[in-house]
Amino acid sequence: MWRRSFYLIVFLLSLSFSPALANNLPDQDSDGVPDQDEINIYHTDPYSRDTDQDGYSDREELLHGFSPHNSKPVTLADNDQDGDGLSDFWELRFKTNLVVADTDGDGINDGQEIEAATNPREAGKVKLPMRLDIVLSRQELTYWLDGVKFKQFPVSTGKPSTPTPTGHFKVVAKSLKAWSKPYGLWMPYWMGLDHGQFGIHELPIWPNGYREGANHLGKPVSHGCIRLGIGPAKYLYDRVDIGTEVNIYK
Ligand SMILES: [Ca+2]
Ligand SMILES: [Ca+2]
Ligand SMILES: [Ca+2]
Ligand SMILES: [Ca+2]
């Protein structure tokens, strides 16, 4: 009987040691975060299980979304270790260095680069790939930057009698203030989409100066266009180039 228990204990011990090394990558401090990830991704100490010495290992902190660099209980989203204006949460997503303010050393901080949609990992003002996805049932526009779901804005799309078409489009024209002849109203920050007489723009302005209410956002009340609120419309207009992909889903 004792023999069986002995083998059982040996078996359990072997189990408890194997999962952390499941990927067989070197892990000097045995904290479950491989050396190469500590060095290249998280910039934690590969020789210390607990880089910030707060009693929680690097792995525990990362698993639960906390900063392994800050000894206070601060999440990655609320910590900006290098003070470059981009939280550690976004640094990990955009694969920038979370302890160096200017990853590519071109004089422009990571936070400014992401804000301007330029590549923070390549010197110079190289634009990052972007795409806009609109889901009509959710009345929501998602701004994807470099494959990262970066921002979401409420929209107002076409009412049932004048629905917004679904499909894959490209931005083919931009105008700071476009005039809609059929409806007799101004459409600020206009971004026209191909094979369709419609586009994305700010809440429209009637010739008498009346602005369609922000309370329309989230409700499909437009003539087919995708209306954005004051702020988000300019934000996207300033960053989106002609040729940008726009996908519209039901
Ligand atoms: Ca480690
Ligand atoms: Ca820690
Ligand atoms: Ca950084
Ligand atoms: Ca830079």
mmCIF file of C-alpha atoms and ligand atoms in Angstrom:
data_model
loop_
_atom_site.group_PDB
_atom_site.id
_atom_site.type_symbol
_atom_site.label_atom_id
_atom_site.label_comp_id
_atom_site.label_asym_id
_atom_site.label_seq_id
_atom_site.Cartn_x
_atom_site.Cartn_y
_atom_site.Cartn_z
ATOM 1 C CA MET A 1 0.000 0.000 0.000
ATOM 2 C CA TRP A 2 2.776 2.436 0.992
ATOM 3 C CA ARG A 3 4.410 1.631 -2.331
ATOM 4 C CA ARG A 4 1.319 2.730 -4.249
ATOM 5 C CA SER A 5 1.140 5.981 -2.257
ATOM 6 C CA PHE A 6 4.815 6.593 -2.939
ATOM 7 C CA TYR A 7 4.314 6.237 -6.691
ATOM 8 C CA LEU A 8 1.240 8.438 -6.531
ATOM 9 C CA ILE A 9 3.230 11.196 -4.788
ATOM 10 C CA VAL A 10 6.053 10.926 -7.340
ATOM 11 C CA PHE A 11 3.475 11.133 -10.131
ATOM 12 C CA LEU A 12 1.809 14.239 -8.618
ATOM 13 C CA LEU A 13 5.173 15.933 -8.107
ATOM 14 C CA SER A 14 6.112 15.342 -11.741
ATOM 15 C CA LEU A 15 2.794 16.935 -12.785
ATOM 16 C CA SER A 16 3.273 20.011 -10.631
ATOM 17 C CA PHE A 17 6.677 20.740 -12.135
ATOM 18 C CA SER A 18 5.833 20.243 -15.761
ATOM 19 C CA PRO A 19 3.130 22.819 -16.692
ATOM 20 C CA ALA A 20 5.256 25.938 -16.159
ATOM 21 C CA LEU A 21 7.822 24.531 -18.548
ATOM 22 C CA ALA A 22 5.264 23.152 -20.960
ATOM 23 C CA ASN A 23 6.749 25.139 -23.816
ATOM 24 C CA ASN A 24 10.289 24.100 -22.793
ATOM 25 C CA LEU A 25 11.642 27.625 -23.172
ATOM 26 C CA PRO A 26 14.439 28.716 -20.829
ATOM 27 C CA ASP A 27 13.047 30.351 -17.670
ATOM 28 C CA GLN A 28 15.945 31.293 -15.348
ATOM 29 C CA ASP A 29 13.779 32.459 -12.431
ATOM 30 C CA SER A 30 11.163 29.690 -12.918
ATOM 31 C CA ASP A 31 8.327 32.214 -12.676
ATOM 32 C CA GLY A 32 6.524 30.738 -15.660
ATOM 33 C CA VAL A 33 7.403 33.629 -17.958
ATOM 34 C CA PRO A 34 10.100 32.492 -20.424
ATOM 35 C CA ASP A 35 13.333 34.516 -20.484
ATOM 36 C CA GLN A 36 12.752 35.629 -24.060
ATOM 37 C CA ASP A 37 9.319 37.066 -23.187
ATOM 38 C CA GLU A 38 10.678 38.801 -20.063
ATOM 39 C CA ILE A 39 13.444 40.392 -22.152
ATOM 40 C CA ASN A 40 11.631 41.182 -25.408
ATOM 41 C CA ILE A 41 7.970 41.684 -24.476
ATOM 42 C CA TYR A 42 7.480 42.534 -20.793
ATOM 43 C CA HIS A 43 10.936 44.007 -20.036
ATOM 44 C CA THR A 44 10.853 42.363 -16.607
ATOM 45 C CA ASP A 45 13.876 40.899 -14.812
ATOM 46 C CA PRO A 46 14.454 37.342 -16.104
ATOM 47 C CA TYR A 47 16.460 36.603 -12.936
ATOM 48 C CA SER A 48 13.745 37.724 -10.510
ATOM 49 C CA ARG A 49 10.350 36.097 -10.116
ATOM 50 C CA ASP A 50 8.978 39.370 -8.778
ATOM 51 C CA THR A 51 10.470 42.312 -10.670
ATOM 52 C CA ASP A 52 8.737 45.040 -8.626
ATOM 53 C CA GLN A 53 9.126 43.172 -5.300
ATOM 54 C CA ASP A 54 5.486 43.558 -4.291
ATOM 55 C CA GLY A 55 4.964 39.941 -3.315
ATOM 56 C CA TYR A 56 3.223 38.942 -6.554
ATOM 57 C CA SER A 57 5.256 37.142 -9.200
ATOM 58 C CA ASP A 58 5.609 38.582 -12.706
ATOM 59 C CA ARG A 59 3.445 35.777 -14.064
ATOM 60 C CA GLU A 60 0.656 36.296 -11.501
ATOM 61 C CA GLU A 61 0.575 40.016 -12.247
ATOM 62 C CA LEU A 62 0.524 39.577 -16.020
ATOM 63 C CA LEU A 63 -2.104 36.829 -15.816
ATOM 64 C CA HIS A 64 -4.423 39.130 -13.883
ATOM 65 C CA GLY A 65 -3.677 42.250 -15.922
ATOM 66 C CA PHE A 66 -1.502 44.025 -13.341
ATOM 67 C CA SER A 67 1.777 45.824 -13.906
ATOM 68 C CA PRO A 68 4.847 43.741 -12.968
ATOM 69 C CA HIS A 69 6.833 47.012 -12.917
ATOM 70 C CA ASN A 70 4.758 48.964 -10.422
ATOM 71 C CA SER A 71 4.765 47.806 -6.791
ATOM 72 C CA LYS A 72 1.370 49.477 -6.267
ATOM 73 C CA PRO A 73 -1.683 47.414 -7.317
ATOM 74 C CA VAL A 74 -2.090 49.148 -10.696
ATOM 75 C CA THR A 75 -3.486 47.466 -13.817
ATOM 76 C CA LEU A 76 -1.612 47.481 -17.131
ATOM 77 C CA ALA A 77 -4.347 49.766 -18.486
ATOM 78 C CA ASP A 78 -3.742 52.307 -15.710
ATOM 79 C CA ASN A 79 0.049 52.132 -15.709
ATOM 80 C CA ASP A 80 2.270 54.081 -18.091
ATOM 81 C CA GLN A 81 5.676 52.873 -16.954
ATOM 82 C CA ASP A 82 7.715 55.037 -19.350
ATOM 83 C CA GLY A 83 5.371 58.041 -19.297
ATOM 84 C CA ASP A 84 5.041 58.176 -23.091
ATOM 85 C CA GLY A 85 1.277 58.653 -23.080
ATOM 86 C CA LEU A 86 0.541 55.028 -24.018
ATOM 87 C CA SER A 87 -0.547 52.702 -21.200
ATOM 88 C CA ASP A 88 1.280 49.403 -20.728
ATOM 89 C CA PHE A 89 -1.907 47.652 -21.904
ATOM 90 C CA TRP A 90 -1.674 49.352 -25.316
ATOM 91 C CA GLU A 91 2.120 49.050 -25.471
ATOM 92 C CA LEU A 92 1.734 45.256 -25.277
ATOM 93 C CA ARG A 93 -0.919 45.304 -27.976
ATOM 94 C CA PHE A 94 1.023 47.584 -30.321
ATOM 95 C CA LYS A 95 4.241 45.650 -29.553
ATOM 96 C CA THR A 96 6.110 48.739 -28.421
ATOM 97 C CA ASN A 97 8.600 48.929 -25.569
ATOM 98 C CA LEU A 98 6.746 49.659 -22.320
ATOM 99 C CA VAL A 99 9.843 50.929 -20.518
ATOM 100 C CA VAL A 100 11.172 53.078 -23.386
ATOM 101 C CA ALA A 101 9.179 56.163 -24.396
ATOM 102 C CA ASP A 102 10.356 56.206 -28.015
ATOM 103 C CA THR A 103 10.671 52.608 -29.224
ATOM 104 C CA ASP A 104 12.044 53.442 -32.676
ATOM 105 C CA GLY A 105 14.179 56.351 -31.452
ATOM 106 C CA ASP A 106 12.890 58.787 -34.066
ATOM 107 C CA GLY A 107 12.189 61.576 -31.570
ATOM 108 C CA ILE A 108 8.432 60.960 -31.435
ATOM 109 C CA ASN A 109 7.083 59.138 -28.369
ATOM 110 C CA ASP A 110 5.080 55.943 -28.724
ATOM 111 C CA GLY A 111 1.938 57.658 -27.425
ATOM 112 C CA GLN A 112 2.183 60.448 -30.004
ATOM 113 C CA GLU A 113 2.826 57.927 -32.789
ATOM 114 C CA ILE A 114 -0.257 55.841 -31.966
ATOM 115 C CA GLU A 115 -2.295 59.038 -31.621
ATOM 116 C CA ALA A 116 -1.119 60.085 -35.103
ATOM 117 C CA ALA A 117 -1.481 56.521 -36.501
ATOM 118 C CA THR A 118 2.206 56.333 -37.426
ATOM 119 C CA ASN A 119 4.388 53.296 -36.794
ATOM 120 C CA PRO A 120 6.107 53.506 -33.367
ATOM 121 C CA ARG A 121 8.421 50.623 -34.286
ATOM 122 C CA GLU A 122 9.790 52.153 -37.477
ATOM 123 C CA ALA A 123 11.595 55.491 -37.620
ATOM 124 C CA GLY A 124 9.879 58.280 -39.547
ATOM 125 C CA LYS A 125 6.232 59.025 -40.129
ATOM 126 C CA VAL A 126 5.219 55.694 -41.625
ATOM 127 C CA LYS A 127 1.437 55.306 -41.478
ATOM 128 C CA LEU A 128 0.079 52.200 -39.726
ATOM 129 C CA PRO A 129 -2.499 50.061 -41.534
ATOM 130 C CA MET A 130 -6.039 50.861 -40.432
ATOM 131 C CA ARG A 131 -9.592 49.773 -41.118
ATOM 132 C CA LEU A 132 -13.083 50.772 -40.040
ATOM 133 C CA ASP A 133 -15.735 48.199 -39.188
ATOM 134 C CA ILE A 134 -19.352 49.221 -38.724
ATOM 135 C CA VAL A 135 -21.939 46.890 -37.215
ATOM 136 C CA LEU A 136 -25.428 48.201 -37.995
ATOM 137 C CA SER A 137 -27.220 46.105 -35.349
ATOM 138 C CA ARG A 138 -24.969 47.611 -32.703
ATOM 139 C CA GLN A 139 -24.820 51.134 -34.212
ATOM 140 C CA GLU A 140 -21.112 51.074 -33.558
ATOM 141 C CA LEU A 141 -17.957 51.897 -35.506
ATOM 142 C CA THR A 142 -14.636 50.268 -34.632
ATOM 143 C CA TYR A 143 -11.327 51.879 -35.539
ATOM 144 C CA TRP A 144 -8.743 49.143 -36.057
ATOM 145 C CA LEU A 145 -5.159 50.327 -35.994
ATOM 146 C CA ASP A 146 -2.337 47.954 -36.921
ATOM 147 C CA GLY A 147 -4.708 45.014 -36.381
ATOM 148 C CA VAL A 148 -5.563 46.283 -32.878
ATOM 149 C CA LYS A 149 -9.156 47.089 -31.907
ATOM 150 C CA PHE A 150 -8.272 50.597 -30.737
ATOM 151 C CA LYS A 151 -11.392 52.754 -30.480
ATOM 152 C CA GLN A 152 -15.147 52.382 -30.738
ATOM 153 C CA PHE A 153 -17.652 55.123 -31.466
ATOM 154 C CA PRO A 154 -21.467 55.155 -31.526
ATOM 155 C CA VAL A 155 -22.980 55.940 -34.934
ATOM 156 C CA SER A 156 -26.350 56.603 -36.487
ATOM 157 C CA THR A 157 -26.892 54.708 -39.737
ATOM 158 C CA GLY A 158 -29.767 54.505 -42.220
ATOM 159 C CA LYS A 159 -33.358 54.245 -41.060
ATOM 160 C CA PRO A 160 -35.353 51.187 -42.281
ATOM 161 C CA SER A 161 -36.702 53.046 -45.367
ATOM 162 C CA THR A 162 -33.210 54.246 -46.397
ATOM 163 C CA PRO A 163 -30.894 51.528 -45.031
ATOM 164 C CA THR A 164 -27.093 51.702 -45.029
ATOM 165 C CA PRO A 165 -25.718 49.142 -47.497
ATOM 166 C CA THR A 166 -23.634 46.303 -46.080
ATOM 167 C CA GLY A 167 -20.427 45.061 -47.688
ATOM 168 C CA HIS A 168 -16.782 45.916 -48.190
ATOM 169 C CA PHE A 169 -15.938 49.458 -49.279
ATOM 170 C CA LYS A 170 -13.046 51.876 -49.528
ATOM 171 C CA VAL A 171 -12.832 55.567 -48.730
ATOM 172 C CA VAL A 172 -12.708 57.248 -52.142
ATOM 173 C CA ALA A 173 -13.156 60.922 -51.284
ATOM 174 C CA LYS A 174 -12.710 63.319 -48.393
ATOM 175 C CA SER A 175 -14.158 66.761 -47.842
ATOM 176 C CA LEU A 176 -14.122 68.976 -44.756
ATOM 177 C CA LYS A 177 -17.703 70.009 -45.472
ATOM 178 C CA ALA A 178 -19.766 68.292 -48.148
ATOM 179 C CA TRP A 179 -23.180 69.466 -49.335
ATOM 180 C CA SER A 180 -25.981 66.957 -49.771
ATOM 181 C CA LYS A 181 -28.075 68.112 -52.725
ATOM 182 C CA PRO A 182 -30.966 65.638 -52.267
ATOM 183 C CA TYR A 183 -31.401 66.437 -48.547
ATOM 184 C CA GLY A 184 -30.198 70.057 -48.468
ATOM 185 C CA LEU A 185 -27.793 69.770 -45.550
ATOM 186 C CA TRP A 186 -24.114 70.027 -44.737
ATOM 187 C CA MET A 187 -22.100 66.927 -43.894
ATOM 188 C CA PRO A 188 -18.894 67.909 -42.025
ATOM 189 C CA TYR A 189 -15.814 65.670 -42.206
ATOM 190 C CA TRP A 190 -17.176 63.726 -45.149
ATOM 191 C CA MET A 191 -15.539 60.461 -46.175
ATOM 192 C CA GLY A 192 -17.242 59.073 -49.275
ATOM 193 C CA LEU A 193 -17.383 55.322 -49.896
ATOM 194 C CA ASP A 194 -17.103 53.606 -53.253
ATOM 195 C CA HIS A 195 -19.931 52.059 -55.293
ATOM 196 C CA GLY A 196 -22.579 53.903 -53.327
ATOM 197 C CA GLN A 197 -23.802 57.449 -52.891
ATOM 198 C CA PHE A 198 -23.104 57.433 -49.197
ATOM 199 C CA GLY A 199 -20.348 58.001 -46.695
ATOM 200 C CA ILE A 200 -19.249 58.642 -43.134
ATOM 201 C CA HIS A 201 -19.609 62.138 -41.660
ATOM 202 C CA GLU A 202 -20.280 64.222 -38.555
ATOM 203 C CA LEU A 203 -23.860 64.895 -37.387
ATOM 204 C CA PRO A 204 -25.301 67.003 -40.254
ATOM 205 C CA ILE A 205 -25.992 70.736 -40.140
ATOM 206 C CA TRP A 206 -29.070 72.253 -41.782
ATOM 207 C CA PRO A 207 -28.657 75.527 -43.723
ATOM 208 C CA ASN A 208 -30.288 77.458 -40.838
ATOM 209 C CA GLY A 209 -27.489 76.230 -38.582
ATOM 210 C CA TYR A 210 -29.516 73.566 -36.805
ATOM 211 C CA ARG A 211 -27.381 70.585 -35.890
ATOM 212 C CA GLU A 212 -28.900 67.122 -35.733
ATOM 213 C CA GLY A 213 -28.886 66.047 -32.110
ATOM 214 C CA ALA A 214 -26.257 63.860 -30.527
ATOM 215 C CA ASN A 215 -29.167 61.859 -29.104
ATOM 216 C CA HIS A 216 -29.521 60.313 -32.571
ATOM 217 C CA LEU A 217 -26.264 58.431 -32.056
ATOM 218 C CA GLY A 218 -26.994 54.791 -31.405
ATOM 219 C CA LYS A 219 -30.261 55.009 -33.396
ATOM 220 C CA PRO A 220 -30.617 54.307 -37.129
ATOM 221 C CA VAL A 221 -32.229 57.557 -38.338
ATOM 222 C CA SER A 222 -30.019 58.701 -41.260
ATOM 223 C CA HIS A 223 -30.732 58.677 -44.991
ATOM 224 C CA GLY A 224 -28.152 55.909 -45.420
ATOM 225 C CA CYS A 225 -24.951 57.605 -44.349
ATOM 226 C CA ILE A 226 -22.983 56.727 -41.241
ATOM 227 C CA ARG A 227 -23.179 59.649 -38.832
ATOM 228 C CA LEU A 228 -20.559 60.155 -36.153
ATOM 229 C CA GLY A 229 -20.585 62.436 -33.126
ATOM 230 C CA ILE A 230 -18.728 65.718 -32.733
ATOM 231 C CA GLY A 231 -15.148 64.764 -31.923
ATOM 232 C CA PRO A 232 -14.966 61.238 -33.299
ATOM 233 C CA ALA A 233 -15.772 62.462 -36.840
ATOM 234 C CA LYS A 234 -12.793 64.849 -36.893
ATOM 235 C CA TYR A 235 -10.571 62.300 -35.129
ATOM 236 C CA LEU A 236 -11.145 59.745 -37.882
ATOM 237 C CA TYR A 237 -11.117 62.303 -40.727
ATOM 238 C CA ASP A 238 -7.667 63.484 -39.626
ATOM 239 C CA ARG A 239 -6.235 59.959 -39.675
ATOM 240 C CA VAL A 240 -8.094 57.989 -42.334
ATOM 241 C CA ASP A 241 -6.560 58.152 -45.807
ATOM 242 C CA ILE A 242 -8.255 57.658 -49.138
ATOM 243 C CA GLY A 243 -8.148 53.933 -49.863
ATOM 244 C CA THR A 244 -8.862 52.892 -46.246
ATOM 245 C CA GLU A 245 -10.969 49.748 -45.986
ATOM 246 C CA VAL A 246 -14.476 50.099 -44.525
ATOM 247 C CA ASN A 247 -16.523 46.995 -43.742
ATOM 248 C CA ILE A 248 -20.211 47.280 -42.984
ATOM 249 C CA TYR A 249 -21.966 44.362 -41.332
ATOM 250 C CA LYS A 250 -25.634 43.780 -40.472
HETATM 251 CA CA CA B 1 11.029 33.990 -16.028
HETATM 252 CA CA CA B 2 5.421 41.775 -8.697
HETATM 253 CA CA CA B 3 6.841 52.996 -24.760
HETATM 254 CA CA CA B 4 8.977 56.995 -32.183
#
